[in-house]
GROMACS .gro file of N, CA and C in nm:
model
  396
    1LYS      N    1   0.491  -1.850  -0.033
    1LYS     CA    2   0.560  -1.945   0.052
    1LYS      C    3   0.710  -1.917   0.058
    2SER      N    4   0.760  -1.846  -0.041
    2SER     CA    5   0.903  -1.815  -0.040
    2SER      C    6   0.941  -1.726   0.078
    3LEU      N    7   0.847  -1.650   0.129
    3LEU     CA    8   0.875  -1.565   0.245
    3LEU      C    9   0.910  -1.646   0.369
    4THR      N   10   0.860  -1.767   0.378
    4THR     CA   11   0.890  -1.849   0.496
    4THR      C   12   1.039  -1.881   0.505
    5HIS      N   13   1.112  -1.868   0.395
    5HIS     CA   14   1.258  -1.889   0.398
    5HIS      C   15   1.329  -1.765   0.452
    6LEU      N   16   1.265  -1.649   0.441
    6LEU     CA   17   1.324  -1.525   0.490
    6LEU      C   18   1.276  -1.489   0.630
    7VAL      N   19   1.151  -1.519   0.658
    7VAL     CA   20   1.091  -1.485   0.787
    7VAL      C   21   1.070  -1.615   0.863
    8LYS      N   22   1.163  -1.648   0.947
    8LYS     CA   23   1.161  -1.776   1.019
    8LYS      C   24   1.082  -1.768   1.150
    9TYR      N   25   1.076  -1.649   1.209
    9TYR     CA   26   1.009  -1.632   1.338
    9TYR      C   27   0.905  -1.523   1.327
   10LYS      N   28   0.798  -1.538   1.402
   10LYS     CA   29   0.689  -1.441   1.398
   10LYS      C   30   0.738  -1.299   1.425
   11GLU      N   31   0.834  -1.284   1.513
   11GLU     CA   32   0.887  -1.151   1.547
   11GLU      C   33   0.949  -1.083   1.425
   12GLN      N   34   1.005  -1.161   1.335
   12GLN     CA   35   1.068  -1.105   1.215
   12GLN      C   36   0.965  -1.047   1.119
   13SER      N   37   0.842  -1.094   1.125
   13SER     CA   38   0.741  -1.047   1.031
   13SER      C   39   0.714  -0.896   1.047
   14ALA      N   40   0.734  -0.843   1.166
   14ALA     CA   41   0.713  -0.700   1.189
   14ALA      C   42   0.811  -0.615   1.108
   15GLN      N   43   0.920  -0.673   1.060
   15GLN     CA   44   1.019  -0.602   0.979
   15GLN      C   45   0.987  -0.609   0.830
   16LEU      N   46   0.884  -0.686   0.795
   16LEU     CA   47   0.847  -0.709   0.656
   16LEU      C   48   0.758  -0.596   0.606
   17ILE      N   49   0.784  -0.548   0.484
   17ILE     CA   50   0.698  -0.449   0.419
   17ILE      C   51   0.645  -0.513   0.291
   18VAL      N   52   0.515  -0.529   0.285
   18VAL     CA   53   0.450  -0.587   0.168
   18VAL      C   54   0.383  -0.474   0.091
   19VAL      N   55   0.416  -0.461  -0.035
   19VAL     CA   56   0.358  -0.358  -0.120
   19VAL      C   57   0.256  -0.425  -0.210
   20HIS      N   58   0.133  -0.371  -0.211
   20HIS     CA   59   0.030  -0.433  -0.295
   20HIS      C   60  -0.073  -0.333  -0.341
   21ASP      N   61  -0.146  -0.371  -0.446
   21ASP     CA   62  -0.255  -0.288  -0.496
   21ASP      C   63  -0.375  -0.299  -0.404
   22ASP      N   64  -0.457  -0.195  -0.406
   22ASP     CA   65  -0.575  -0.194  -0.320
   22ASP      C   66  -0.688  -0.121  -0.393
   23THR      N   67  -0.794  -0.195  -0.424
   23THR     CA   68  -0.906  -0.136  -0.496
   23THR      C   69  -0.993  -0.049  -0.406
   24ASP      N   70  -0.974  -0.058  -0.274
   24ASP     CA   71  -1.051   0.025  -0.181
   24ASP      C   72  -0.996   0.167  -0.171
   25LEU      N   73  -0.877   0.188  -0.221
   25LEU     CA   74  -0.816   0.323  -0.218
   25LEU      C   75  -0.828   0.385  -0.357
   26PRO      N   76  -0.851   0.514  -0.363
   26PRO     CA   77  -0.858   0.582  -0.493
   26PRO      C   78  -0.727   0.570  -0.569
   27LEU      N   79  -0.738   0.564  -0.699
   27LEU     CA   80  -0.622   0.557  -0.786
   27LEU      C   81  -0.524   0.669  -0.753
   28GLY      N   82  -0.399   0.634  -0.730
   28GLY     CA   83  -0.295   0.733  -0.704
   28GLY      C   84  -0.268   0.760  -0.559
   29SER      N   85  -0.348   0.703  -0.469
   29SER     CA   86  -0.325   0.725  -0.327
   29SER      C   87  -0.249   0.606  -0.269
   30TRP      N   88  -0.193   0.624  -0.151
   30TRP     CA   89  -0.124   0.513  -0.085
   30TRP      C   90  -0.130   0.533   0.065
   31ARG      N   91  -0.128   0.421   0.136
   31ARG     CA   92  -0.136   0.424   0.282
   31ARG      C   93  -0.056   0.310   0.340
   32PHE      N   94  -0.012   0.332   0.463
   32PHE     CA   95   0.052   0.226   0.539
   32PHE      C   96  -0.054   0.155   0.624
   33ALA      N   97  -0.035   0.028   0.644
   33ALA     CA   98  -0.124  -0.049   0.731
   33ALA      C   99  -0.039  -0.150   0.808
   34TYR      N  100  -0.092  -0.194   0.920
   34TYR     CA  101  -0.020  -0.294   1.001
   34TYR      C  102  -0.121  -0.385   1.069
   35ALA      N  103  -0.097  -0.513   1.063
   35ALA     CA  104  -0.175  -0.615   1.135
   35ALA      C  105  -0.323  -0.606   1.104
   36ARG      N  106  -0.356  -0.583   0.980
   36ARG     CA  107  -0.496  -0.579   0.938
   36ARG      C  108  -0.529  -0.707   0.864
   37GLY      N  109  -0.657  -0.728   0.844
   37GLY     CA  110  -0.702  -0.842   0.765
   37GLY      C  111  -0.665  -0.823   0.619
   38ALA      N  112  -0.685  -0.926   0.540
   38ALA     CA  113  -0.647  -0.923   0.399
   38ALA      C  114  -0.740  -0.835   0.317
   39GLY      N  115  -0.861  -0.811   0.364
   39GLY     CA  116  -0.954  -0.726   0.291
   39GLY      C  117  -0.985  -0.778   0.152
   40GLY      N  118  -0.984  -0.909   0.136
   40GLY     CA  119  -1.015  -0.968   0.007
   40GLY      C  120  -0.896  -0.977  -0.087
   41GLN      N  121  -0.781  -0.929  -0.045
   41GLN     CA  122  -0.661  -0.932  -0.128
   41GLN      C  123  -0.597  -1.071  -0.114
   42LYS      N  124  -0.607  -1.151  -0.220
   42LYS     CA  125  -0.563  -1.291  -0.212
   42LYS      C  126  -0.413  -1.307  -0.192
   43GLY      N  127  -0.334  -1.217  -0.247
   43GLY     CA  128  -0.190  -1.224  -0.226
   43GLY      C  129  -0.153  -1.200  -0.081
   44VAL      N  130  -0.219  -1.101  -0.020
   44VAL     CA  131  -0.194  -1.071   0.121
   44VAL      C  132  -0.243  -1.187   0.208
   45LEU      N  133  -0.356  -1.244   0.174
   45LEU     CA  134  -0.408  -1.360   0.248
   45LEU      C  135  -0.310  -1.476   0.242
   46SER      N  136  -0.251  -1.498   0.127
   46SER     CA  137  -0.152  -1.605   0.111
   46SER      C  138  -0.031  -1.581   0.201
   47ILE      N  139   0.013  -1.456   0.209
   47ILE     CA  140   0.127  -1.422   0.296
   47ILE      C  141   0.090  -1.448   0.441
   48MET      N  142  -0.028  -1.406   0.480
   48MET     CA  143  -0.073  -1.427   0.618
   48MET      C  144  -0.080  -1.575   0.653
   49GLU      N  145  -0.130  -1.653   0.562
   49GLU     CA  146  -0.141  -1.797   0.586
   49GLU      C  147  -0.003  -1.862   0.593
   50SER      N  148   0.087  -1.822   0.505
   50SER     CA  149   0.221  -1.880   0.503
   50SER      C  150   0.300  -1.844   0.629
   51LEU      N  151   0.290  -1.718   0.672
   51LEU     CA  152   0.366  -1.672   0.788
   51LEU      C  153   0.293  -1.698   0.920
   52LYS      N  154   0.163  -1.734   0.908
   52LYS     CA  155   0.079  -1.758   1.026
   52LYS      C  156   0.068  -1.635   1.116
   53THR      N  157   0.066  -1.519   1.052
   53THR     CA  158   0.049  -1.393   1.124
   53THR      C  159   0.004  -1.285   1.026
   54LYS      N  160  -0.060  -1.184   1.077
   54LYS     CA  161  -0.091  -1.067   0.996
   54LYS      C  162  -0.013  -0.946   1.045
   55GLU      N  163   0.085  -0.971   1.132
   55GLU     CA  164   0.164  -0.863   1.191
   55GLU      C  165   0.284  -0.828   1.103
   56PHE      N  166   0.254  -0.759   0.994
   56PHE     CA  167   0.357  -0.704   0.908
   56PHE      C  168   0.303  -0.575   0.849
   57VAL      N  169   0.394  -0.492   0.801
   57VAL     CA  170   0.357  -0.364   0.744
   57VAL      C  171   0.315  -0.385   0.600
   58ARG      N  172   0.210  -0.314   0.563
   58ARG     CA  173   0.164  -0.317   0.425
   58ARG      C  174   0.165  -0.176   0.369
   59LEU      N  175   0.212  -0.162   0.248
   59LEU     CA  176   0.205  -0.037   0.175
   59LEU      C  177   0.100  -0.058   0.067
   60ARG      N  178  -0.018  -0.002   0.089
   60ARG     CA  179  -0.132  -0.020   0.001
   60ARG      C  180  -0.132   0.090  -0.104
   61ILE      N  181  -0.131   0.053  -0.231
   61ILE     CA  182  -0.131   0.150  -0.340
   61ILE      C  183  -0.268   0.145  -0.408
   62GLY      N  184  -0.335   0.260  -0.408
   62GLY     CA  185  -0.471   0.267  -0.460
   62GLY      C  186  -0.480   0.249  -0.610
   63VAL      N  187  -0.563   0.154  -0.649
   63VAL     CA  188  -0.593   0.132  -0.791
   63VAL      C  189  -0.744   0.136  -0.813
   64GLY      N  190  -0.817   0.182  -0.711
   64GLY     CA  191  -0.962   0.187  -0.719
   64GLY      C  192  -1.009   0.288  -0.822
   65LYS      N  193  -1.121   0.256  -0.882
   65LYS     CA  194  -1.179   0.345  -0.982
   65LYS      C  195  -1.309   0.400  -0.926
   66GLU      N  196  -1.315   0.531  -0.914
   66GLU     CA  197  -1.435   0.593  -0.857
   66GLU      C  198  -1.557   0.556  -0.941
   67GLY      N  199  -1.662   0.515  -0.871
   67GLY     CA  200  -1.787   0.481  -0.938
   67GLY      C  201  -1.786   0.346  -1.007
   68ALA      N  202  -1.679   0.268  -0.993
   68ALA     CA  203  -1.672   0.138  -1.059
   68ALA      C  204  -1.771   0.041  -0.996
   69VAL      N  205  -1.837  -0.036  -1.080
   69VAL     CA  206  -1.932  -0.136  -1.029
   69VAL      C  207  -1.874  -0.276  -1.042
   70GLU      N  208  -1.756  -0.289  -1.100
   70GLU     CA  209  -1.693  -0.419  -1.114
   70GLU      C  210  -1.646  -0.470  -0.979
   71LYS      N  211  -1.632  -0.602  -0.970
   71LYS     CA  212  -1.573  -0.662  -0.851
   71LYS      C  213  -1.424  -0.632  -0.851
   72ALA      N  214  -1.367  -0.634  -0.731
   72ALA     CA  215  -1.224  -0.601  -0.716
   72ALA      C  216  -1.137  -0.687  -0.806
   73GLY      N  217  -1.166  -0.817  -0.813
   73GLY     CA  218  -1.086  -0.906  -0.897
   73GLY      C  219  -1.089  -0.867  -1.044
   74ASP      N  220  -1.204  -0.817  -1.089
   74ASP     CA  221  -1.215  -0.772  -1.227
   74ASP      C  222  -1.135  -0.644  -1.250
   75ILE      N  223  -1.133  -0.557  -1.151
   75ILE     CA  224  -1.060  -0.430  -1.164
   75ILE      C  225  -0.910  -0.456  -1.177
   76VAL      N  226  -0.855  -0.540  -1.090
   76VAL     CA  227  -0.709  -0.558  -1.091
   76VAL      C  228  -0.661  -0.639  -1.211
   77LEU      N  229  -0.750  -0.710  -1.278
   77LEU     CA  230  -0.710  -0.787  -1.395
   77LEU      C  231  -0.721  -0.706  -1.524
   78GLN      N  232  -0.783  -0.590  -1.517
   78GLN     CA  233  -0.793  -0.503  -1.634
   78GLN      C  234  -0.662  -0.431  -1.657
   79LYS      N  235  -0.636  -0.399  -1.782
   79LYS     CA  236  -0.520  -0.314  -1.812
   79LYS      C  237  -0.555  -0.171  -1.773
   80PHE      N  238  -0.453  -0.098  -1.726
   80PHE     CA  239  -0.473   0.042  -1.695
   80PHE      C  240  -0.489   0.121  -1.824
   81LEU      N  241  -0.575   0.220  -1.821
   81LEU     CA  242  -0.583   0.315  -1.931
   81LEU      C  243  -0.454   0.398  -1.926
   82PRO      N  244  -0.412   0.456  -2.037
   82PRO     CA  245  -0.286   0.533  -2.036
   82PRO      C  246  -0.281   0.640  -1.928
   83GLU      N  247  -0.391   0.711  -1.906
   83GLU     CA  248  -0.391   0.816  -1.804
   83GLU      C  249  -0.384   0.757  -1.663
   84GLU      N  250  -0.442   0.638  -1.643
   84GLU     CA  251  -0.433   0.571  -1.512
   84GLU      C  252  -0.292   0.521  -1.488
   85LEU      N  253  -0.231   0.464  -1.590
   85LEU     CA  254  -0.093   0.416  -1.579
   85LEU      C  255   0.001   0.530  -1.546
   86ALA      N  256  -0.022   0.646  -1.603
   86ALA     CA  257   0.062   0.763  -1.574
   86ALA      C  258   0.053   0.800  -1.426
   87VAL      N  259  -0.066   0.788  -1.367
   87VAL     CA  260  -0.083   0.819  -1.224
   87VAL      C  261  -0.003   0.719  -1.141
   88ILE      N  262  -0.015   0.591  -1.172
   88ILE     CA  263   0.057   0.486  -1.099
   88ILE      C  264   0.209   0.507  -1.112
   89GLU      N  265   0.255   0.537  -1.231
   89GLU     CA  266   0.399   0.559  -1.251
   89GLU      C  267   0.449   0.679  -1.173
   90ARG      N  268   0.367   0.783  -1.161
   90ARG     CA  269   0.409   0.901  -1.085
   90ARG      C  270   0.425   0.870  -0.936
   91ILE      N  271   0.348   0.775  -0.886
   91ILE     CA  272   0.361   0.739  -0.744
   91ILE      C  273   0.504   0.697  -0.715
   92GLY      N  274   0.553   0.598  -0.789
   92GLY     CA  275   0.687   0.545  -0.766
   92GLY      C  276   0.797   0.645  -0.791
   93ALA      N  277   0.771   0.742  -0.875
   93ALA     CA  278   0.874   0.840  -0.908
   93ALA      C  279   0.868   0.963  -0.817
   94SER      N  280   0.768   0.970  -0.732
   94SER     CA  281   0.751   1.092  -0.652
   94SER      C  282   0.844   1.094  -0.531
   95ASP      N  283   0.889   1.213  -0.498
   95ASP     CA  284   0.972   1.232  -0.380
   95ASP      C  285   0.895   1.199  -0.253
   96LYS      N  286   0.765   1.229  -0.252
   96LYS     CA  287   0.685   1.202  -0.133
   96LYS      C  288   0.674   1.052  -0.107
   97PHE      N  289   0.661   0.974  -0.210
   97PHE     CA  290   0.653   0.829  -0.194
   97PHE      C  291   0.783   0.774  -0.139
   98THR      N  292   0.894   0.811  -0.199
   98THR     CA  293   1.023   0.761  -0.151
   98THR      C  294   1.054   0.815  -0.012
   99SER      N  295   1.015   0.939   0.016
   99SER     CA  296   1.034   0.994   0.150
   99SER      C  297   0.948   0.921   0.252
  100GLY      N  298   0.827   0.884   0.213
  100GLY     CA  299   0.740   0.808   0.302
  100GLY      C  300   0.798   0.673   0.338
  101ILE      N  301   0.854   0.605   0.241
  101ILE     CA  302   0.916   0.474   0.266
  101ILE      C  303   1.042   0.491   0.351
  102ALA      N  304   1.123   0.591   0.320
  102ALA     CA  305   1.243   0.617   0.401
  102ALA      C  306   1.203   0.649   0.545
  103SER      N  307   1.098   0.727   0.561
  103SER     CA  308   1.049   0.760   0.694
  103SER      C  309   1.005   0.635   0.770
  104LEU      N  310   0.936   0.547   0.700
  104LEU     CA  311   0.892   0.421   0.762
  104LEU      C  312   1.012   0.343   0.813
  105MET      N  313   1.115   0.335   0.734
  105MET     CA  314   1.233   0.257   0.772
  105MET      C  315   1.313   0.325   0.884
  106GLU      N  316   1.316   0.458   0.883
  106GLU     CA  317   1.395   0.530   0.982
  106GLU      C  318   1.319   0.559   1.112
  107HIS      N  319   1.194   0.599   1.099
  107HIS     CA  320   1.119   0.647   1.216
  107HIS      C  321   1.008   0.554   1.263
  108GLY      N  322   0.976   0.454   1.183
  108GLY     CA  323   0.872   0.360   1.224
  108GLY      C  324   0.735   0.393   1.169
  109LEU      N  325   0.643   0.303   1.193
  109LEU     CA  326   0.511   0.308   1.133
  109LEU      C  327   0.426   0.425   1.181
  110GLU      N  328   0.415   0.445   1.310
  110GLU     CA  329   0.323   0.547   1.360
  110GLU      C  330   0.361   0.687   1.314
  111TYR      N  331   0.488   0.721   1.323
  111TYR     CA  332   0.532   0.852   1.276
  111TYR      C  333   0.504   0.866   1.126
  112SER      N  334   0.538   0.764   1.051
  112SER     CA  335   0.522   0.770   0.906
  112SER      C  336   0.376   0.779   0.866
  113ARG      N  337   0.292   0.709   0.936
  113ARG     CA  338   0.147   0.719   0.908
  113ARG      C  339   0.100   0.862   0.929
  114SER      N  340   0.137   0.922   1.040
  114SER     CA  341   0.089   1.057   1.069
  114SER      C  342   0.147   1.159   0.972
  115ARG      N  343   0.265   1.134   0.923
  115ARG     CA  344   0.332   1.231   0.835
  115ARG      C  345   0.294   1.215   0.688
  116TRP      N  346   0.276   1.091   0.641
  116TRP     CA  347   0.265   1.066   0.497
  116TRP      C  348   0.135   1.001   0.452
  117GLN      N  349   0.057   0.949   0.540
  117GLN     CA  350  -0.056   0.864   0.503
  117GLN      C  351  -0.162   0.933   0.415
  118HIS      N  352  -0.183   1.060   0.431
  118HIS     CA  353  -0.294   1.125   0.362
  118HIS      C  354  -0.257   1.184   0.227
  119TRP      N  355  -0.151   1.137   0.169
  119TRP     CA  356  -0.107   1.196   0.044
  119TRP      C  357  -0.167   1.123  -0.075
  120LYS      N  358  -0.208   1.197  -0.176
  120LYS     CA  359  -0.257   1.141  -0.301
  120LYS      C  360  -0.196   1.221  -0.415
  121ASP      N  361  -0.150   1.153  -0.516
  121ASP     CA  362  -0.092   1.220  -0.632
  121ASP      C  363  -0.206   1.277  -0.717
  122THR      N  364  -0.208   1.407  -0.729
  122THR     CA  365  -0.305   1.473  -0.817
  122THR      C  366  -0.229   1.562  -0.915
  123GLN      N  367  -0.115   1.520  -0.954
  123GLN     CA  368  -0.022   1.586  -1.045
  123GLN      C  369   0.045   1.707  -0.982
  124THR      N  370  -0.030   1.802  -0.931
  124THR     CA  371   0.035   1.924  -0.886
  124THR      C  372   0.003   1.962  -0.743
  125GLN      N  373  -0.097   1.901  -0.681
  125GLN     CA  374  -0.132   1.943  -0.548
  125GLN      C  375  -0.154   1.826  -0.455
  126GLU      N  376  -0.142   1.853  -0.330
  126GLU     CA  377  -0.164   1.755  -0.227
  126GLU      C  378  -0.310   1.760  -0.183
  127VAL      N  379  -0.371   1.646  -0.155
  127VAL     CA  380  -0.508   1.642  -0.109
  127VAL      C  381  -0.507   1.659   0.042
  128PRO      N  382  -0.578   1.758   0.095
  128PRO     CA  383  -0.581   1.776   0.241
  128PRO      C  384  -0.640   1.652   0.308
  129PRO      N  385  -0.595   1.620   0.430
  129PRO     CA  386  -0.645   1.501   0.499
  129PRO      C  387  -0.796   1.495   0.509
  130SER      N  388  -0.863   1.608   0.517
  130SER     CA  389  -1.008   1.608   0.528
  130SER      C  390  -1.077   1.556   0.403
  131GLN      N  391  -1.005   1.549   0.291
  131GLN     CA  392  -1.065   1.504   0.166
  131GLN      C  393  -1.026   1.362   0.131
  132VAL      N  394  -0.948   1.294   0.211
  132VAL     CA  395  -0.905   1.158   0.180
  132VAL      C  396  -1.006   1.061   0.235
   0.00000   0.00000   0.00000
């Protein structure tokens, strides 16, 4: 609800960037999204309800665990294993991540999606778009 003090008009919401975890994305990956549903993410749903719109940019950071049978809520409440935490920490420290955000702010969503969306941190190599 605090966002309603910053975003007074629906048009302003398009300037908002919400960063959140996403269990549907593999651990270490990230993607931009715009005007999508909450996808079960309660924090995003709360923002949508407070602002009365879903027209804002989202930066989804993958925390999904391959082969996990737990519900999404159970996954995000678990502590990361040390090796998983290292992957998450590398995202924020990576040049590609900061370049992707800078690109979003400078060039807009569509350009940034096409340029940066298919990147996943695998320590030393980039995952080709065909494998994402």
